[in-house]
């Protein structure tokens, strides 16, 4: 399985000029990497300005380069529903028409600051998959939940609730699901967790995914790790066969750091 390296820029950088510069340096240095899928997720406002060559295909715009474009969220309704009367929201269809192929969903910062619930996330996962985009679903326990021995219970519940609306979808849609194990306490500047802890979470998620979707589909769903990954620690995680990639926040804003991580995959 190709390692998936995702750059989550969060609410950065502050200007379009810096966003373009960052995007172009990463694209230039990683576009020819083999066996790695590099996904860059800038804020919505920069998505149509960063250059990613794409072709029009019946299922949507497909990027030609090895570097793919992703967004950090989307709304669950289509723009066509209710004449798009969802002020301030961005649909999966809009993202697809722009050449986006990936959407990060359920990030803990959105759960924490925007009060996103598993139910909302489940609707978003469904909308993203039904639009032939890849959903990068984040799950993970908080420090308190870990300290009180609830990690497995939390992961199981988040998976069950966030995937509720896609159970029974045809395999071709489910093939576009990616799950990130991102312990909230391991996000920078606090983390990372140890490789053993990451592996334990990832194997538990894999087991549950197989229970939910069955062996044939479940085994093919990539599970990646997120939380304080940088050029110094990336290899420790990436060398593990069961860790199918990494989601990188702070270090993805430094092109040298992020390029080094992608190279180590
Ligand atoms: P971090 O962020 O790499 O800065 O810890 C990861 C994330 O929250 O996506």
XYZ file of N, CA and C and ligand atoms in Angstrom:
804
model
N 0.848 -1.198 0.000
C 0.000 0.000 0.000
C 0.885 1.251 0.000
N 0.553 2.214 -0.865
C 1.307 3.477 -0.903
C 1.151 4.231 0.404
N 2.229 4.820 0.911
C 2.101 5.630 2.128
C 1.424 6.956 1.742
N 0.529 7.418 2.589
C -0.193 8.664 2.324
C 0.342 9.727 3.285
N 0.850 10.820 2.726
C 1.435 11.877 3.555
C 0.576 13.129 3.375
N -0.129 13.501 4.424
C -1.086 14.606 4.314
C -0.569 15.849 5.041
N -0.595 16.989 4.343
C -0.231 18.266 4.963
C -1.508 18.968 5.380
N -1.679 19.166 6.684
C -2.833 19.900 7.195
C -2.344 21.275 7.628
N -2.565 22.250 6.769
C -2.049 23.601 7.066
C -2.853 24.316 8.148
N -4.006 23.748 8.514
C -4.890 24.397 9.493
C -5.188 25.833 9.030
N -5.222 26.832 9.941
C -5.611 28.195 9.532
C -4.361 29.012 9.166
N -3.544 28.457 8.262
C -2.274 29.080 7.860
C -2.075 28.883 6.359
N -1.213 29.684 5.696
C -0.564 30.893 6.196
C -1.515 32.089 6.045
N -1.019 33.295 6.396
C -1.924 34.450 6.432
C -2.127 35.113 5.076
N -1.246 34.837 4.107
C -1.420 35.491 2.797
C -1.410 34.465 1.674
N -2.089 34.848 0.584
C -2.139 33.983 -0.596
C -0.738 33.771 -1.166
N 0.044 34.824 -1.134
C 1.403 34.743 -1.667
C 2.210 33.654 -0.930
N 2.125 33.640 0.378
C 2.862 32.614 1.128
C 2.288 31.230 0.861
N 0.967 31.158 0.710
C 0.346 29.856 0.445
C 0.846 29.293 -0.881
N 0.894 30.153 -1.896
C 1.359 29.711 -3.222
C 2.812 29.261 -3.160
N 3.626 30.031 -2.437
C 5.052 29.714 -2.342
C 5.262 28.356 -1.663
N 4.541 28.163 -0.579
C 4.652 26.905 0.166
C 4.189 25.727 -0.685
N 3.050 25.918 -1.336
C 2.485 24.848 -2.163
C 3.453 24.482 -3.300
N 3.966 25.508 -3.963
C 4.848 25.242 -5.098
C 6.146 24.558 -4.670
N 6.713 24.965 -3.528
C 7.958 24.291 -3.119
C 7.702 22.823 -2.801
N 6.583 22.533 -2.133
C 6.302 21.126 -1.801
C 6.038 20.343 -3.089
N 5.237 20.939 -3.966
C 4.882 20.237 -5.206
C 6.135 19.925 -6.037
N 6.981 20.920 -6.166
C 8.182 20.745 -6.985
C 9.057 19.612 -6.436
N 9.211 19.580 -5.125
C 10.138 18.602 -4.539
C 9.541 17.208 -4.400
N 8.222 17.083 -4.474
C 7.641 15.757 -4.201
C 6.895 15.159 -5.383
N 6.764 15.922 -6.465
C 5.879 15.449 -7.531
C 6.342 14.151 -8.184
N 7.623 13.852 -8.116
C 8.082 12.621 -8.770
C 8.337 11.469 -7.805
N 7.967 11.655 -6.562
C 8.192 10.580 -5.588
C 7.330 9.373 -5.939
N 7.957 8.211 -5.918
C 7.212 6.986 -6.219
C 6.695 6.392 -4.904
N 5.649 5.655 -4.993
C 5.094 4.940 -3.833
C 4.672 5.819 -2.669
N 4.463 7.098 -2.934
C 3.972 8.001 -1.897
C 2.853 8.839 -2.498
N 1.808 9.040 -1.719
C 0.735 9.923 -2.153
C 0.807 11.165 -1.269
N 1.151 12.302 -1.862
C 1.263 13.532 -1.081
C -0.031 14.338 -1.248
N -0.657 14.686 -0.150
C -1.921 15.431 -0.201
C -1.730 16.733 0.560
N -1.983 17.859 -0.107
C -1.822 19.151 0.566
C -3.207 19.756 0.808
N -3.463 20.108 2.061
C -4.784 20.628 2.430
C -4.674 22.067 2.937
N -4.743 23.039 2.015
C -4.709 24.443 2.426
C -6.100 24.877 2.903
N -6.214 26.067 3.510
C -7.538 26.601 3.849
C -8.371 26.788 2.571
N -9.697 26.763 2.701
C -10.599 26.894 1.539
C -10.209 28.043 0.606
N -9.912 29.212 1.207
C -9.715 30.420 0.381
C -8.551 30.313 -0.595
N -7.638 29.375 -0.363
C -6.488 29.267 -1.274
C -6.647 28.146 -2.298
N -7.689 27.343 -2.125
C -7.781 26.131 -2.950
C -7.773 26.404 -4.451
N -8.455 27.470 -4.873
C -8.527 27.682 -6.318
C -7.312 28.427 -6.851
N -6.413 28.810 -5.955
C -5.244 29.586 -6.395
C -3.944 28.802 -6.448
N -3.948 27.635 -5.805
C -2.711 26.854 -5.860
C -2.779 25.995 -7.124
N -1.657 25.854 -7.768
C -1.687 25.189 -9.076
C -1.426 23.702 -8.976
N -2.399 22.945 -9.423
C -2.290 21.501 -9.453
C -2.884 21.071 -10.777
N -2.082 20.685 -11.751
C -2.666 20.360 -13.052
C -3.682 19.236 -12.957
N -4.839 19.414 -13.584
C -5.825 18.343 -13.541
C -6.521 18.145 -14.880
N -7.166 16.978 -14.994
C -7.914 16.664 -16.214
C -9.374 16.458 -15.832
N -10.263 16.724 -16.777
C -11.687 16.518 -16.509
C -12.048 15.081 -16.851
N -12.627 14.382 -15.893
C -13.086 13.010 -16.126
C -14.537 12.930 -15.702
N -15.258 11.890 -16.152
C -16.683 11.832 -15.809
C -16.933 11.916 -14.307
N -16.034 11.355 -13.498
C -16.270 11.351 -12.055
C -15.798 12.650 -11.386
N -15.284 13.573 -12.177
C -14.820 14.831 -11.583
C -13.451 15.191 -12.137
N -12.858 16.273 -11.601
C -11.539 16.669 -12.071
C -10.498 15.810 -11.377
N -9.551 15.278 -12.121
C -8.513 14.417 -11.527
C -7.165 15.073 -11.705
N -6.416 15.148 -10.624
C -5.108 15.757 -10.747
C -4.118 14.797 -11.380
N -3.264 15.363 -12.220
C -2.319 14.517 -12.941
C -1.064 14.250 -12.142
N -0.706 15.212 -11.311
C 0.555 15.029 -10.596
C 0.359 14.093 -9.400
N 1.449 13.653 -8.846
C 1.440 12.776 -7.684
C 1.010 13.539 -6.435
N 1.054 14.875 -6.540
C 0.655 15.715 -5.421
C -0.830 16.034 -5.581
N -1.592 15.754 -4.539
C -3.046 15.938 -4.636
C -3.508 17.071 -3.739
N -4.655 17.616 -4.106
C -5.215 18.729 -3.353
C -6.335 18.232 -2.435
N -6.330 18.717 -1.203
C -7.393 18.341 -0.266
C -7.899 19.564 0.469
N -9.086 19.454 1.067
C -9.576 20.554 1.894
C -9.634 20.066 3.336
N -9.893 20.988 4.255
C -9.840 20.634 5.683
C -11.209 20.346 6.274
N -12.248 20.478 5.439
C -13.613 20.243 5.911
C -14.537 20.390 4.717
N -15.808 20.059 4.875
C -16.833 20.440 3.911
C -18.183 20.260 4.583
N -19.234 20.774 3.951
C -20.577 20.633 4.506
C -21.173 19.335 3.981
N -22.262 18.867 4.615
C -22.823 17.575 4.210
C -23.866 17.672 3.106
N -24.441 18.865 2.903
C -25.459 18.957 1.848
C -24.811 19.333 0.529
N -25.520 18.984 -0.540
C -25.071 19.353 -1.859
C -25.533 20.778 -2.161
N -24.815 21.488 -3.012
C -25.226 22.870 -3.302
C -26.595 22.916 -3.996
N -26.996 21.798 -4.591
C -28.266 21.808 -5.324
C -29.471 21.718 -4.377
N -29.254 21.157 -3.203
C -30.362 20.984 -2.264
C -30.795 22.339 -1.691
N -32.107 22.559 -1.610
C -32.649 23.812 -1.053
C -32.007 25.038 -1.702
N -31.703 24.945 -2.952
C -31.036 26.042 -3.681
C -29.761 26.494 -2.965
N -29.110 25.571 -2.314
C -27.828 25.903 -1.677
C -27.955 26.885 -0.532
N -29.112 26.888 0.142
C -29.323 27.862 1.224
C -28.640 27.405 2.512
N -27.316 27.399 2.506
C -26.526 27.010 3.684
C -25.392 28.014 3.811
N -25.731 29.194 4.258
C -24.797 30.326 4.288
C -23.457 29.973 4.938
N -22.409 30.292 4.215
C -21.063 30.118 4.766
C -20.479 28.732 4.562
N -21.283 27.801 4.034
C -20.765 26.434 3.906
C -20.218 26.148 2.501
N -19.423 25.103 2.400
C -18.789 24.688 1.140
C -19.151 23.220 0.927
N -19.681 22.884 -0.243
C -20.105 21.489 -0.464
C -18.991 20.633 -1.060
N -19.172 19.326 -0.920
C -18.214 18.387 -1.505
C -18.203 18.539 -3.024
N -19.379 18.832 -3.592
C -19.459 19.005 -5.048
C -18.625 20.197 -5.510
N -18.682 21.283 -4.751
C -17.873 22.463 -5.113
C -16.389 22.108 -5.090
N -15.997 21.363 -4.067
C -14.580 20.996 -3.923
C -14.154 20.114 -5.085
N -15.037 19.177 -5.428
C -14.724 18.270 -6.533
C -14.578 19.050 -7.843
N -15.476 20.010 -8.059
C -15.431 20.798 -9.294
C -14.200 21.692 -9.365
N -13.533 21.848 -8.232
C -12.327 22.676 -8.173
C -11.065 21.834 -8.375
N -11.220 20.509 -8.359
C -10.051 19.656 -8.522
C -9.555 19.054 -7.221
N -10.311 19.262 -6.157
C -9.952 18.654 -4.866
C -10.281 17.171 -4.913
N -9.433 16.354 -4.324
C -9.707 14.923 -4.298
C -9.843 14.354 -2.892
N -9.442 15.130 -1.899
C -9.441 14.645 -0.513
C -10.123 15.672 0.389
N -10.746 15.194 1.438
C -11.321 16.114 2.427
C -11.034 15.566 3.829
N -10.365 16.370 4.657
C -10.165 15.979 6.063
C -11.494 16.209 6.788
N -11.911 15.259 7.588
C -13.174 15.395 8.318
C -12.986 15.001 9.778
N -13.745 15.661 10.661
C -13.771 15.265 12.067
C -12.505 15.577 12.832
N -11.732 16.558 12.376
C -10.508 16.892 13.107
C -10.882 17.321 14.538
N -10.038 16.963 15.495
C -10.378 17.237 16.905
C -10.532 18.733 17.183
N -9.825 19.570 16.402
C -9.972 21.013 16.638
C -11.368 21.485 16.238
N -11.940 20.872 15.224
C -13.319 21.211 14.848
C -14.308 20.649 15.878
N -14.003 19.479 16.387
C -14.884 18.920 17.422
C -14.850 19.826 18.649
N -13.644 20.317 18.974
C -13.450 21.116 20.180
C -13.990 22.550 20.059
N -13.649 23.233 18.950
C -14.011 24.655 18.857
C -15.334 24.915 18.148
N -15.738 24.006 17.251
C -16.971 24.252 16.479
C -18.091 23.327 16.970
N -17.764 22.504 17.967
C -18.728 21.539 18.493
C -19.228 20.552 17.449
N -18.376 20.143 16.555
C -18.789 19.141 15.574
C -19.024 17.816 16.278
N -20.124 17.179 15.939
C -20.457 15.911 16.592
C -20.191 14.743 15.637
N -20.159 13.539 16.195
C -19.985 12.348 15.359
C -21.113 12.241 14.326
N -22.303 12.683 14.703
C -23.448 12.602 13.780
C -23.219 13.526 12.582
N -22.728 14.736 12.841
C -22.453 15.662 11.738
C -21.332 15.091 10.859
N -20.335 14.546 11.508
C -19.192 14.012 10.766
C -19.639 12.844 9.881
N -20.543 12.037 10.400
C -21.031 10.898 9.627
C -21.705 11.368 8.328
N -22.482 12.447 8.424
C -23.151 12.976 7.225
C -22.126 13.526 6.230
N -21.063 14.115 6.777
C -20.016 14.661 5.910
C -19.256 13.534 5.195
N -18.972 12.474 5.945
C -18.252 11.340 5.339
C -19.089 10.784 4.178
N -20.388 10.669 4.408
C -21.266 10.158 3.354
C -21.243 11.074 2.122
N -21.350 12.392 2.359
C -21.374 13.342 1.239
C -20.068 13.279 0.446
N -18.971 13.182 1.162
C -17.662 13.154 0.495
C -17.517 11.881 -0.351
N -17.843 10.745 0.235
C -17.683 9.483 -0.512
C -18.636 9.426 -1.706
N -19.862 9.893 -1.515
C -20.826 9.838 -2.618
C -20.441 10.766 -3.768
N -19.557 11.720 -3.498
C -19.051 12.598 -4.555
C -17.737 12.093 -5.138
N -17.401 10.849 -4.824
C -16.160 10.235 -5.337
C -14.895 10.924 -4.863
N -14.971 11.560 -3.688
C -13.766 12.150 -3.105
C -13.288 11.218 -2.008
N -12.047 11.395 -1.576
C -11.523 10.562 -0.484
C -11.696 11.278 0.852
N -12.316 10.598 1.801
C -12.531 11.171 3.134
C -11.381 10.765 4.044
N -10.755 11.758 4.693
C -9.684 11.494 5.657
C -10.297 11.723 7.035
N -10.840 10.675 7.617
C -11.587 10.797 8.870
C -10.664 10.722 10.089
N -10.681 11.776 10.919
C -9.823 11.798 12.116
C -10.590 11.330 13.346
N -9.978 10.437 14.078
C -10.539 10.042 15.375
C -9.388 9.980 16.390
N -9.735 10.036 17.657
C -8.677 9.962 18.680
C -9.207 10.401 20.032
N -8.563 9.895 21.064
C -9.011 10.181 22.423
C -8.308 11.403 23.008
N -8.928 12.043 23.992
C -8.300 13.168 24.680
C -7.389 12.610 25.791
N -6.619 13.507 26.385
C -5.706 13.109 27.464
C -6.496 12.493 28.621
N -7.585 13.158 28.967
C -8.391 12.702 30.095
C -8.969 11.312 29.794
N -9.429 11.135 28.575
C -10.004 9.832 28.210
C -8.949 8.738 28.282
N -7.731 9.063 27.854
C -6.658 8.068 27.933
C -6.335 7.747 29.393
N -6.206 8.823 30.185
C -5.825 8.622 31.589
C -6.873 7.842 32.386
N -8.115 7.897 31.914
C -9.156 7.166 32.646
C -9.468 5.826 31.964
N -8.540 5.395 31.108
C -8.657 4.058 30.511
C -9.777 3.893 29.497
N -10.163 5.012 28.855
C -11.306 4.904 27.925
C -10.914 4.903 26.453
N -9.606 4.838 26.157
C -9.164 4.990 24.768
C -9.918 4.078 23.790
N -9.955 2.798 24.080
C -10.571 1.863 23.126
C -12.073 2.109 22.978
N -12.690 2.423 24.095
C -14.131 2.684 24.052
C -14.415 3.919 23.174
N -13.582 4.956 23.338
C -13.771 6.188 22.565
C -13.561 5.921 21.071
N -12.483 5.211 20.744
C -12.191 4.932 19.331
C -13.320 4.116 18.699
N -13.778 3.140 19.414
C -14.843 2.267 18.909
C -16.129 3.068 18.661
N -16.456 3.928 19.637
C -17.680 4.722 19.502
C -17.560 5.716 18.353
N -16.414 6.387 18.255
C -16.246 7.362 17.168
C -16.359 6.673 15.814
N -15.724 5.524 15.691
C -15.791 4.796 14.416
C -17.233 4.426 14.097
N -17.887 3.835 15.071
C -19.260 3.365 14.852
C -20.163 4.530 14.432
N -20.054 5.651 15.136
C -20.945 6.781 14.843
C -20.559 7.520 13.561
N -19.262 7.719 13.358
C -18.841 8.499 12.181
C -19.018 7.723 10.883
N -19.066 6.397 10.980
C -19.181 5.593 9.759
C -20.609 5.091 9.536
N -21.482 5.471 10.470
C -22.849 4.952 10.456
C -23.540 5.106 9.096
N -23.412 6.266 8.497
C -24.165 6.532 7.275
C -23.562 5.928 6.010
N -22.383 5.344 6.140
C -21.799 4.780 4.905
C -21.827 3.248 4.889
N -22.353 2.673 5.978
C -22.436 1.208 5.995
C -23.408 0.777 4.900
N -22.966 -0.161 4.088
C -23.846 -0.623 3.012
C -23.609 0.087 1.686
N -22.779 1.129 1.686
C -22.459 1.774 0.394
C -21.652 0.794 -0.449
N -21.778 0.864 -1.784
C -20.980 -0.031 -2.627
C -19.472 0.101 -2.359
N -18.767 -0.996 -2.565
C -17.329 -1.056 -2.262
C -16.530 0.050 -2.943
N -16.943 0.473 -4.120
C -16.143 1.489 -4.831
C -16.126 2.822 -4.059
N -17.190 3.122 -3.314
C -17.200 4.339 -2.491
C -16.340 4.124 -1.233
N -16.506 2.950 -0.635
C -15.790 2.677 0.624
C -14.276 2.639 0.419
N -13.864 2.332 -0.793
C -12.431 2.293 -1.099
C -11.804 3.677 -0.952
N -12.630 4.708 -0.859
C -12.108 6.075 -0.739
C -12.016 6.573 0.708
N -12.185 5.654 1.641
C -12.096 6.057 3.050
C -10.657 5.876 3.573
N -10.205 6.877 4.317
C -8.909 6.799 5.022
C -9.218 7.193 6.470
N -8.666 6.488 7.442
C -8.894 6.873 8.845
C -7.564 7.314 9.455
N -7.610 8.408 10.209
C -6.406 8.882 10.905
C -6.573 8.611 12.388
N -5.585 7.937 12.978
C -5.556 7.841 14.437
C -4.757 9.029 14.932
N -5.466 9.994 15.507
C -4.793 11.190 15.997
C -5.181 11.425 17.465
N -4.372 10.896 18.388
C -4.684 11.132 19.796
C -4.612 12.632 20.050
N -5.649 13.202 20.643
C -5.713 14.662 20.801
C -4.523 15.168 21.627
N -4.115 14.379 22.604
C -3.009 14.769 23.494
C -1.653 14.718 22.797
N -1.605 14.125 21.603
C -0.315 13.987 20.909
C -0.098 15.063 19.849
N -1.117 15.927 19.659
C -0.985 17.003 18.666
C 0.009 18.036 19.194
N 0.862 18.585 18.305
C 1.887 19.529 18.746
C 1.227 20.768 19.363
N 1.801 21.385 20.355
C 3.163 21.175 20.850
C 3.270 20.084 21.930
N 2.257 19.241 22.084
C 2.296 18.293 23.211
C 2.936 16.942 22.935
N 2.778 16.419 21.710
C 3.150 15.030 21.447
C 4.606 14.828 21.134
N 4.959 13.766 20.390
C 4.020 12.781 19.867
C 3.785 11.673 20.886
N 2.977 10.707 20.497
C 2.901 9.509 21.320
C 4.005 8.578 20.835
N 4.253 7.507 21.538
C 5.315 6.599 21.096
C 4.797 5.800 19.905
N 5.734 5.213 19.164
C 5.338 4.400 18.013
C 4.477 3.231 18.494
N 4.839 2.676 19.650
C 4.076 1.542 20.177
C 2.638 1.955 20.480
N 2.470 3.156 21.036
C 1.107 3.629 21.330
C 0.326 3.877 20.044
N 1.011 4.454 19.053
C 0.345 4.710 17.765
C -0.080 3.392 17.127
N 0.822 2.418 17.185
C 0.534 1.103 16.581
C -0.632 0.419 17.283
N -0.656 0.534 18.586
C -1.731 -0.092 19.339
C -3.089 0.474 18.898
N -3.137 1.821 18.772
C -4.377 2.473 18.332
C -4.734 2.061 16.912
N -3.743 2.050 16.049
C -3.985 1.737 14.633
C -4.468 0.297 14.461
N -3.852 -0.627 15.167
C -4.275 -2.033 15.048
C -5.689 -2.219 15.589
N -6.002 -1.482 16.642
C -7.357 -1.563 17.192
C -8.368 -1.021 16.170
N -8.013 0.081 15.524
C -8.904 0.662 14.508
C -9.055 -0.318 13.334
N -7.943 -0.913 12.914
C -8.008 -1.866 11.792
C -8.959 -3.016 12.116
N -8.841 -3.525 13.354
C -9.694 -4.644 13.761
C -11.177 -4.236 13.702
N -11.455 -3.043 14.176
C -12.846 -2.573 14.176
C -13.370 -2.297 12.773
N -12.499 -1.776 11.919
C -12.905 -1.491 10.537
C -13.274 -2.799 9.833
N -12.502 -3.844 10.087
C -12.807 -5.148 9.484
C -14.139 -5.674 10.037
N -14.374 -5.435 11.330
C -15.661 -5.869 11.904
C -16.823 -5.119 11.251
N -16.615 -3.848 10.959
C -17.704 -3.039 10.391
C -17.938 -3.366 8.908
N -16.856 -3.447 8.135
C -17.011 -3.575 6.683
C -16.696 -4.963 6.131
N -16.209 -5.868 6.987
C -15.814 -7.189 6.498
C -14.373 -7.182 6.031
N -13.787 -8.387 5.942
C -12.361 -8.537 5.588
C -12.012 -7.875 4.259
N -12.811 -8.190 3.232
C -12.437 -7.823 1.869
C -12.287 -6.299 1.722
N -13.250 -5.559 2.221
C -13.198 -4.094 2.115
C -12.326 -3.516 3.234
N -12.524 -4.003 4.448
C -11.847 -3.441 5.623
C -10.335 -3.476 5.533
N -9.806 -4.581 5.013
C -8.334 -4.748 4.939
C -7.682 -3.709 4.040
N -8.463 -3.156 3.103
C -7.870 -2.227 2.131
C -7.943 -0.773 2.582
N -8.622 -0.488 3.686
C -8.772 0.905 4.120
C -7.509 1.352 4.863
N -6.820 2.391 4.349
C -5.575 2.824 5.003
C -5.853 3.500 6.340
N -5.021 3.201 7.322
C -5.108 3.865 8.626
C -3.769 4.558 8.855
N -3.815 5.870 9.011
C -2.579 6.629 9.160
C -2.509 7.240 10.568
N -1.337 7.771 10.917
C -1.156 8.369 12.250
C -0.988 9.887 12.135
N -1.501 10.624 13.107
C -1.295 12.079 13.156
C -0.984 12.530 14.566
N -0.117 13.532 14.689
C 0.218 14.097 15.996
C 1.708 14.320 16.139
N 2.147 15.595 15.991
C 3.548 15.989 16.211
C 4.563 15.254 15.339
N 4.178 14.945 14.134
C 5.153 14.324 13.226
C 6.067 15.410 12.661
N 7.362 15.134 12.650
C 8.328 16.055 12.039
C 9.416 15.233 11.359
N 10.396 15.937 10.775
C 11.405 15.208 9.996
C 12.272 14.299 10.878
N 12.313 14.594 12.171
C 13.149 13.806 13.079
C 12.501 12.478 13.486
N 11.180 12.492 13.637
C 10.528 11.268 14.136
C 9.740 10.508 13.062
N 9.562 11.112 11.869
C 8.671 10.515 10.861
C 9.041 9.075 10.506
N 10.329 8.817 10.343
C 10.736 7.491 9.864
C 10.337 6.387 10.842
N 10.446 6.693 12.128
C 10.069 5.707 13.157
C 8.645 5.200 12.937
N 7.761 6.124 12.540
C 6.364 5.751 12.312
C 6.197 5.127 10.929
N 6.818 5.747 9.942
C 6.600 5.312 8.554
C 7.198 3.945 8.252
N 8.200 3.538 9.035
C 8.812 2.235 8.743
C 7.901 1.080 9.172
N 6.906 1.377 9.961
C 5.965 0.336 10.377
C 4.982 0.032 9.255
N 4.887 -1.226 8.876
C 4.025 -1.619 7.759
C 2.554 -1.263 8.022
N 2.146 -1.396 9.267
C 0.730 -1.172 9.586
C 0.351 0.309 9.667
N 1.353 1.191 9.684
C 1.047 2.628 9.684
C 1.114 3.088 8.228
N -0.049 3.353 7.658
C -0.118 3.567 6.209
C 0.172 5.002 5.764
N 0.628 5.827 6.697
C 0.977 7.198 6.328
C 0.891 8.094 7.545
N 1.053 9.409 7.313
C 0.991 10.357 8.429
C 0.237 11.635 8.041
N -0.416 12.218 9.025
C -1.071 13.515 8.863
C -0.183 14.516 9.599
N 0.273 15.529 8.879
C 1.261 16.447 9.439
C 0.687 17.858 9.552
N 0.702 18.422 10.750
C 0.199 19.779 10.947
C 1.324 20.791 10.898
N 1.830 21.185 12.060
C 2.836 22.262 12.156
C 4.004 22.073 11.179
N 4.541 20.868 11.086
C 5.719 20.648 10.240
C 5.406 20.780 8.744
N 4.118 20.799 8.381
C 3.801 20.921 6.948
C 3.881 22.380 6.498
N 4.074 23.310 7.446
C 4.190 24.723 7.076
C 5.635 25.102 6.777
N 6.531 24.166 7.028
C 7.945 24.379 6.721
C 8.289 23.429 5.564
N 8.516 23.983 4.356
C 8.693 23.098 3.204
C 9.815 22.067 3.387
N 10.935 22.483 3.986
C 12.049 21.539 4.146
C 11.642 20.369 5.038
N 10.939 20.694 6.120
C 10.464 19.654 7.040
C 9.539 18.685 6.310
N 8.529 19.252 5.637
C 7.513 18.400 5.026
C 8.103 17.567 3.882
N 8.974 18.167 3.102
C 9.591 17.453 1.984
C 10.434 16.299 2.529
N 11.130 16.547 3.622
C 11.936 15.493 4.231
C 11.047 14.333 4.693
N 9.897 14.661 5.294
C 8.976 13.602 5.762
C 8.506 12.782 4.567
N 8.109 13.470 3.492
C 7.617 12.750 2.298
C 8.716 11.854 1.728
N 9.939 12.347 1.748
C 11.054 11.540 1.234
C 11.322 10.306 2.075
N 11.057 10.406 3.363
C 11.316 9.264 4.239
C 10.262 8.162 4.076
N 9.145 8.525 3.430
C 8.110 7.503 3.201
C 8.553 6.602 2.058
P 0.622 18.518 14.391
O -0.905 18.538 13.901
O 1.405 17.738 13.381
O 1.000 19.972 14.460
O 0.628 17.857 15.712
C -1.471 17.416 13.319
C -2.934 17.689 13.095
O -3.606 18.136 14.054
O -3.448 17.489 11.995
